[in-house]
Structure formats: structure tokens, C-alpha cells
Coordinates of C-alpha atoms and ligand atoms in Angstrom, one line a residue:
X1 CA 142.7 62.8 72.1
X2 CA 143.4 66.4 73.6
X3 CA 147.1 67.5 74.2
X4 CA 147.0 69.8 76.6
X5 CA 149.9 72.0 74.8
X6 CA 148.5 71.9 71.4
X7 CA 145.3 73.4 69.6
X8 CA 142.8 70.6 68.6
X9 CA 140.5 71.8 65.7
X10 CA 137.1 69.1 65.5
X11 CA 134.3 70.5 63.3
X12 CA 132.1 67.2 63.8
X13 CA 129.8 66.9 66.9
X14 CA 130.3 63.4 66.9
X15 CA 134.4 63.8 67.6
X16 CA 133.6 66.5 69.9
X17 CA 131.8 64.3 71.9
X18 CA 134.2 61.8 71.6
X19 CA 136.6 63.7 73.1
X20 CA 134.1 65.2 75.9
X21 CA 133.6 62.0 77.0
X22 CA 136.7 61.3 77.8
X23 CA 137.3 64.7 79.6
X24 CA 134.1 64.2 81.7
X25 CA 135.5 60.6 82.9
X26 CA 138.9 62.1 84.2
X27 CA 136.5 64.8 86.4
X28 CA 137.7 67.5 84.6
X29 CA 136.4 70.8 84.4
X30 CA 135.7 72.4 81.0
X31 CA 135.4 76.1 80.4
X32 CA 133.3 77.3 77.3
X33 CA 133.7 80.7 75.1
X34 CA 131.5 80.7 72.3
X35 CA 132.1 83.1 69.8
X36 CA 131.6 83.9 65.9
X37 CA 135.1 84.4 65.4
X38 CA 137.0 87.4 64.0
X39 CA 138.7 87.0 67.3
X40 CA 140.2 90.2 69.2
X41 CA 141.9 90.7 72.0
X42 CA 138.3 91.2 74.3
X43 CA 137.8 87.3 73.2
X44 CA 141.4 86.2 73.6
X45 CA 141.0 88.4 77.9
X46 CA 138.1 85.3 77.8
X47 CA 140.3 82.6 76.6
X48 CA 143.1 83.7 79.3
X49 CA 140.4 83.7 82.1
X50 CA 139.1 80.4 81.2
X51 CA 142.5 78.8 80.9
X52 CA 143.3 79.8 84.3
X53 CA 140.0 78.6 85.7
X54 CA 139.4 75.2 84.2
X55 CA 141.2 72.2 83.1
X56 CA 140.0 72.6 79.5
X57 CA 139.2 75.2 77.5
X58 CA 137.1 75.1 74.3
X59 CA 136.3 78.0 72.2
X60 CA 133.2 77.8 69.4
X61 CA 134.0 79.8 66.2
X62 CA 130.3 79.5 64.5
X63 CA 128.8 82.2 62.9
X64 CA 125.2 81.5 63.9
X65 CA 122.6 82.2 60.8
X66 CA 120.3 82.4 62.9
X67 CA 120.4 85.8 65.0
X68 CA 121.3 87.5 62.0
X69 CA 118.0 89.9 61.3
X70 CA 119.7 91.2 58.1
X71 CA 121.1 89.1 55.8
X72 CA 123.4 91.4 54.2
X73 CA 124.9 91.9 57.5
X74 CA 125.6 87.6 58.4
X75 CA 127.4 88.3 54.3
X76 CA 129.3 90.9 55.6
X77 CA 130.3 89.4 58.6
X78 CA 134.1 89.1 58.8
X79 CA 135.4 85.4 58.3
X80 CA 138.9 85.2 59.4
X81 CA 139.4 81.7 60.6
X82 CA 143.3 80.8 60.1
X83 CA 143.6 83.8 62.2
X84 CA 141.6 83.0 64.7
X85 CA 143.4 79.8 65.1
X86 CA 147.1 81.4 65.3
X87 CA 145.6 83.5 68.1
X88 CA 144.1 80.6 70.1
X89 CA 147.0 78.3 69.4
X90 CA 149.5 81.0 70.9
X91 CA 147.2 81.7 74.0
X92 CA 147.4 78.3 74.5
X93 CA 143.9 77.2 74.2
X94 CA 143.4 73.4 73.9
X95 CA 140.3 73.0 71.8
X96 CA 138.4 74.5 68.8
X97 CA 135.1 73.7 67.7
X98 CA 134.2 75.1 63.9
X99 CA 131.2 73.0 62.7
X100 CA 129.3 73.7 60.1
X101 CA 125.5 74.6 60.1
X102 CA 124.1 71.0 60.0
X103 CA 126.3 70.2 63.0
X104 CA 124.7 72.6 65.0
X105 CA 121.4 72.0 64.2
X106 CA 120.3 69.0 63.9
X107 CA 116.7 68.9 64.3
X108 CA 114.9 71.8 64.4
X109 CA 113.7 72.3 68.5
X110 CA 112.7 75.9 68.8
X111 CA 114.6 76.3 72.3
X112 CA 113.9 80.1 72.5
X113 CA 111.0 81.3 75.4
X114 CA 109.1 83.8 77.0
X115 CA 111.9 86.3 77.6
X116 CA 109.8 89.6 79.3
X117 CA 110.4 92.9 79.1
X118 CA 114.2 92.1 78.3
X119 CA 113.3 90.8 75.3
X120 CA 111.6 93.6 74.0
X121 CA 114.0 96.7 74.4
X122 CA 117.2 98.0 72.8
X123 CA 118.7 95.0 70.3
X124 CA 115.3 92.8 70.8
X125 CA 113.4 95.9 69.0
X126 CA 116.1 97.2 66.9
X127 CA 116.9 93.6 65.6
X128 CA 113.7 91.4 65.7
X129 CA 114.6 87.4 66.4
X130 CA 118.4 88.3 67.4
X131 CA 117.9 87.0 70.3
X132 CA 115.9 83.5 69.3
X133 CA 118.8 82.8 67.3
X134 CA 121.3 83.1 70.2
X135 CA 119.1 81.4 72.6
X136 CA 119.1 78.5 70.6
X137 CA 122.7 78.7 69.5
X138 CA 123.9 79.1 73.4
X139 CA 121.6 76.5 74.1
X140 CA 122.8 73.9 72.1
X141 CA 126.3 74.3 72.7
X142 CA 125.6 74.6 76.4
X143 CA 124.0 71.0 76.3
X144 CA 126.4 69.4 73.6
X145 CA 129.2 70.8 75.7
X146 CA 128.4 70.9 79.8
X147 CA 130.9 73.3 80.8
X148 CA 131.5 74.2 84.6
X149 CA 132.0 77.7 83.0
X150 CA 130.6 79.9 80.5
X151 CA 132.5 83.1 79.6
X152 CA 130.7 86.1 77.9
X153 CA 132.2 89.8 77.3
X154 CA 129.8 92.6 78.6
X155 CA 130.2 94.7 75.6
X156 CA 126.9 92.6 74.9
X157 CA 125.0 93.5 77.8
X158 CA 121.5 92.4 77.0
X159 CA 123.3 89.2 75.7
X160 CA 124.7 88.7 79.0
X161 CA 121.6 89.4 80.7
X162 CA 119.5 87.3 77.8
X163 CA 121.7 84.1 78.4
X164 CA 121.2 84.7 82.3
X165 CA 117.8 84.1 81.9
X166 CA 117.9 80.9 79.8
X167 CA 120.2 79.2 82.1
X168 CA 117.4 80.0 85.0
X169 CA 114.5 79.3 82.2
X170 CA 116.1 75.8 81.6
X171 CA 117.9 74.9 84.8
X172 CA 121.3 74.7 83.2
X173 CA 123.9 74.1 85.9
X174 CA 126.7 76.6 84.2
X175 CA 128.9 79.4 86.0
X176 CA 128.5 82.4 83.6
X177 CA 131.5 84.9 83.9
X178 CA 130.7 88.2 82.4
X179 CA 133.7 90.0 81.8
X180 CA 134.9 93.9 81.2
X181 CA 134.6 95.1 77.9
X182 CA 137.8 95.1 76.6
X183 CA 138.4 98.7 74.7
X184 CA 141.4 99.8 71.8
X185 CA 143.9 102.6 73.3
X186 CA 141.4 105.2 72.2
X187 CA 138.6 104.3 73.8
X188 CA 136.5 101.9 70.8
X189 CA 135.0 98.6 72.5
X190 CA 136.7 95.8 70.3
X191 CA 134.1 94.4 68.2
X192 CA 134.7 91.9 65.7
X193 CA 133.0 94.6 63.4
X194 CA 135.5 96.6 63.7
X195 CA 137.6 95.5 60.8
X196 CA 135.1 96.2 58.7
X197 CA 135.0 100.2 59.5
X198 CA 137.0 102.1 56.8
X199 CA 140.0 104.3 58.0
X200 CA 138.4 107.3 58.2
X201 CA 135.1 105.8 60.2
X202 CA 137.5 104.1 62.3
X203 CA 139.1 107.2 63.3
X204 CA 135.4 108.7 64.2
X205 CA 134.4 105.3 66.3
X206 CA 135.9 106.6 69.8
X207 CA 133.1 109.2 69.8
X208 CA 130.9 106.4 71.4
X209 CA 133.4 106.3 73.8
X210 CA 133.6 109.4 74.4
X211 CA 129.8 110.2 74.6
X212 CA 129.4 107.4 76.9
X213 CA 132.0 108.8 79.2
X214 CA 130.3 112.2 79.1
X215 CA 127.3 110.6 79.9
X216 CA 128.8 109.2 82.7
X217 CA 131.0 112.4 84.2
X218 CA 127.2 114.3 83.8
X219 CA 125.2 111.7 85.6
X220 CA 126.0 113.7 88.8
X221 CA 124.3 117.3 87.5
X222 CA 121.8 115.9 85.1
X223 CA 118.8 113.2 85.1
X224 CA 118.4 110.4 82.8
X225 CA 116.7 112.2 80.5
X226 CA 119.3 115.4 80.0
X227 CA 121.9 112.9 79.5
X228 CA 119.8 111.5 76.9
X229 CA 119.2 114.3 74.9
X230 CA 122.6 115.6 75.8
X231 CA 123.8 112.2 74.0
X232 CA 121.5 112.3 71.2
X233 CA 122.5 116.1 70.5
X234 CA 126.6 114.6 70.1
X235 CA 125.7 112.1 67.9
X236 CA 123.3 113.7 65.5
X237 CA 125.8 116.6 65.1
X238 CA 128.2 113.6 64.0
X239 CA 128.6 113.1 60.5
X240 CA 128.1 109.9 59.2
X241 CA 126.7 108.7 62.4
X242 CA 123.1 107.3 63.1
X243 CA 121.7 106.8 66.5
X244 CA 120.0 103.4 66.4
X245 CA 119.2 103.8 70.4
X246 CA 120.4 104.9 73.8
X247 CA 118.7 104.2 76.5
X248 CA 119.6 104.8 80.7
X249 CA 118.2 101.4 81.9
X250 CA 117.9 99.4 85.2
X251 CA 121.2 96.7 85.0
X252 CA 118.8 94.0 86.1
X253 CA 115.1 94.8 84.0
X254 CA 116.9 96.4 81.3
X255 CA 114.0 99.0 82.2
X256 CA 114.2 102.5 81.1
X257 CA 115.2 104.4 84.6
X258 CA 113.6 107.8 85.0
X259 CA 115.6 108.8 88.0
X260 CA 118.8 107.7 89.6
X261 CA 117.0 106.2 92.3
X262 CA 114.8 104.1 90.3
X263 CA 117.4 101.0 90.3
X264 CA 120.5 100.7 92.0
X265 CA 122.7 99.1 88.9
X266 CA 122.0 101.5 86.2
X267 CA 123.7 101.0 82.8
X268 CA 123.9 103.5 79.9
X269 CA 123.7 101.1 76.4
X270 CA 123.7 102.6 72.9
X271 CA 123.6 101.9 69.4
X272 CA 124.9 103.3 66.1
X273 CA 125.0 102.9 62.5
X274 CA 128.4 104.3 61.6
X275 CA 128.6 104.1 57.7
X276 CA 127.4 100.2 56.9
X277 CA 128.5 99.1 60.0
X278 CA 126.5 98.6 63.8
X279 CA 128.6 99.3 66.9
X280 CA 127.2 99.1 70.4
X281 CA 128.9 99.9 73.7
X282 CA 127.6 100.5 77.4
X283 CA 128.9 101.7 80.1
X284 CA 127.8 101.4 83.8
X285 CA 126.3 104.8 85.4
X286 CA 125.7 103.3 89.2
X287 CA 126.2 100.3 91.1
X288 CA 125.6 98.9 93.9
X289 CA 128.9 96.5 93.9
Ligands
PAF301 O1 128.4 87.2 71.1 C1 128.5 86.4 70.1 O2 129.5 86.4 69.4 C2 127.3 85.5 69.7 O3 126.1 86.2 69.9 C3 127.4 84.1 70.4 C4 127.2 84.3 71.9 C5 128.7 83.4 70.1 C6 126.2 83.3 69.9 O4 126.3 83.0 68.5

């Protein structure tokens, strides 16, 4: 059913698991990266590490309705799937699943839960239900698909930490691999959103970068709080940026940290509106690691 040198594109559940089956009778290993296509170079660093790790690889491409909080923003999103497939086929990934909306969800089981304090900071409050909508995306690919592995980039940091929690919430029995943003020469975190910046906003985007790394060379002199309002003071002297959030939170609560020695991971996450388009980045401030 799968050759292991070519790129198998299914878009129905029921070949998928056709397919699956037949994978999980041979004992082999499947690694998952589930994306909303548009696919860069951070997703194709996932692709590379699952390939290396697993027997299979499968890669979602499903841009998921449902954590979209604005709907001019799921219109927007960029839909660039013969692409996305000439990039998986060269890195040699073995299978592509593209279904549509009814694939996905087929009855409608309200998977999301009780997420805490997590679930109430930074994208939770800026975007209200993002986070429902991946739960029960992740969720249902996590349980149509059984990887060994799940591979997520840490651009998405609350993501990360978000899907963490629902694996332990529901028991699932997945390896999740966060990996290291993967950034453009001049600093940008590759986003998907990216390609929708103009020329001109794309040439003002490394400024998160930038701020970020300022944050982080200060850390030593200043407290969580002078790096904040050093930060805010950069950005609102930007033009045609917005700040939608930074905060200095513990890695682990996503907790605002008052002092440096209030957690021992700290991480630095922001948010902007740069013209019609969101960007986030993050970068970590201390760790214990
Ligand atoms: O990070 C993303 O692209 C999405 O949130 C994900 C994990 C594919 C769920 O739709």
C-alpha cells in the first residue's frame, strides 16, 4: 500500500486506516507531524527528524476550522498544497494525509478539558477557543493515527505545552518531540504566515527577533518587569507594529514570573499584529537543562 520511496497522498480516513493497519501488523513504528500546511523549512527540520526516528512518517496537511477565533483570518490562511507536496515528496516523506472537514470530524465529541492556568494566558486570552479547536484536532488524529512519535515546533510554545497536557489528561501513550524554532537568516521564526507579510512588513518582521534577543542579553541587569517595558517601549516606537502580548513566564505554568528565581525554566513569548498579519516568537530566558 505504502512505498517506502514514494509520497502516498490518502484524503479518506477509511484508506488511511487501511493502510495503518497494515503498518501496525509489521510492528512498525509511525511518526506523526501534523500541520496546516504552507509548509516551511521549520516543518520540513520535523519531517527530517521523524524520518530518521521511525519507520513511517505521516504528515497531516488540515487546516483545522476549528481554532480559528477569526474567521477572516482561517480565509486568509495560506493554501499552498501542490507545494507542500513537492517539498514532502523530495524530503522523502512516505505519507500524506489531506482530508477534508467531514473526515475529521465525524461526530461531534467535544474532546477539549479543564486546561488551568495554561489555558487562560497569552493565545488562550488573546484568541478565545484556539485552543479547543486544537485539542480536538490533535486528538483525533492522535487516536485515528497511534504514532510512537509526535513532532511539534516550539515556535508554538503554549501549543507544545497545551498538547502535553492532553496526552497526560487522556493517557495517550505518544512520545512528543518539541523541536527548535527554526528561524530565516535574519532572525524571523518561519511561520506559515509569513507569506502573507508584504515586502516592506517582511523587511520590519526581524524586530521580534531582535527584541527578543535584547530581552534576553538584558535579563542579567534588569528584572522581568524592565525587560517588559523595555520590550513594550521597542515595539510601540515601531510603526505598523501592535503589541498583542509579552509576557516573562514560568516554562512549565506558563505563569507570569516576577523574579528570576520564581521558576527555573523561564521563557519570554510575545505577540504582534504587524499590518493584517499575527506573528509570535519566544525565546528561552533560563533553564535548568
Ligand atoms: O501548529 C499547527 O499548525 C496546528 O495548530 C496543528 C497542531 C496542526 C493543529 O491544527
Amino acid at each position: 500500500l505504502i512505498e517506502s520511496n514514494r509520497l502516498t497522498l490518502i484524503k479518506l480516513r477509511s484508506h488511511l486506516l487501511a493502510c495503518l493497519r497494515v503498518v501496525q501488523r509489521e510492528g512498525k513504528t509511525v511518526g506523526l507531524i501534523p500541520t496546516m500546511g504552507a509548509l516551511h523549512q521549520g516543518h520540513l527540520s520535523l519531517v527530517k527528524r521523524s524520518l530518521s526516528e521511525n519507520d513511517l512518517t505521516v504528515c497531516t496537511i488540515f487546516i483545522n476550522p476549528a481554532q480559528f477565533n477569526d474567521p477572516r483570518d482561517l480565509q486568509r490562511y495560506p493554501r499552498t498544497l501542490g507545494k507542500d507536496l513537492g517539498l514532502l515528496t523530495r524530503e522523502g516523506c512516505q505519507l500524506v494525509f489531506a482530508p477534508a472537514e467531514q473526515e475529521v470530524y465525524l461526530d461531534e465529541t467535544d474532546y477539549s478539558f479543564e486546561l488551568g492556568e495554561s489555558g487562560e494566558v497569552m493565545e488562550a486570552a488573546h484568541r478565545p477557543g484556539h485552543f479547543k479547536g486544537v485539542v480536538n484536532v490533535v486528538k483525533r488524529f492522535f487516536d485515528l493515527i497511534q504514532p510512537s512519535k509526535a513532532y511539534f515546533g516550539q515556535k508554538d510554545f503554549q501549543q507544545c505545552a497545551i498538547i502535553k497536557k492532553m496526552c497526560l489528561h487522556y493517557q495517550i501513550p505518544v512520545q512528543l518531540e518539541f523541536c527548535p524554532t527554526k528561524r530565516e537568516s535574519d532572525g524571523l521564526a518561519m511561520s506559515s504566515r509569513n507569506i502573507l507579510l508584504s515586502p516592506e512588513e517582511r523587511a520590519k518582521a526581524p524586530l521580534i527577533f531582535k527584541a527578543l534577543t535584547e530581552a534576553a542579553r538584558n535579563s542579567s541587569s534588569l528584572d522581568p518587569a524592565g525587560i517588559k517595558a523595555q520590550l513594550e517601549k521597542t515595539i510601540s516606537a515601531s510603526p505598523g507594529f501592535s503589541l498583542d502580548y509579552f509576557e516573562i513566564v514560568d516554562a512549565d505554568s506558563l505563569q507570569p514570573v516576577n523574579s528570576w528565581d520564581d521558576a527555573q525554566n523561564i521563557v519570554a513569548c510575545i505577540a504582534v499584529q504587524l499590518g493584517k498579519v499575527r506573528l509570535i516568537d519566544n525565546m528561552i530566558l533560563r533553564s535548568s537543562a
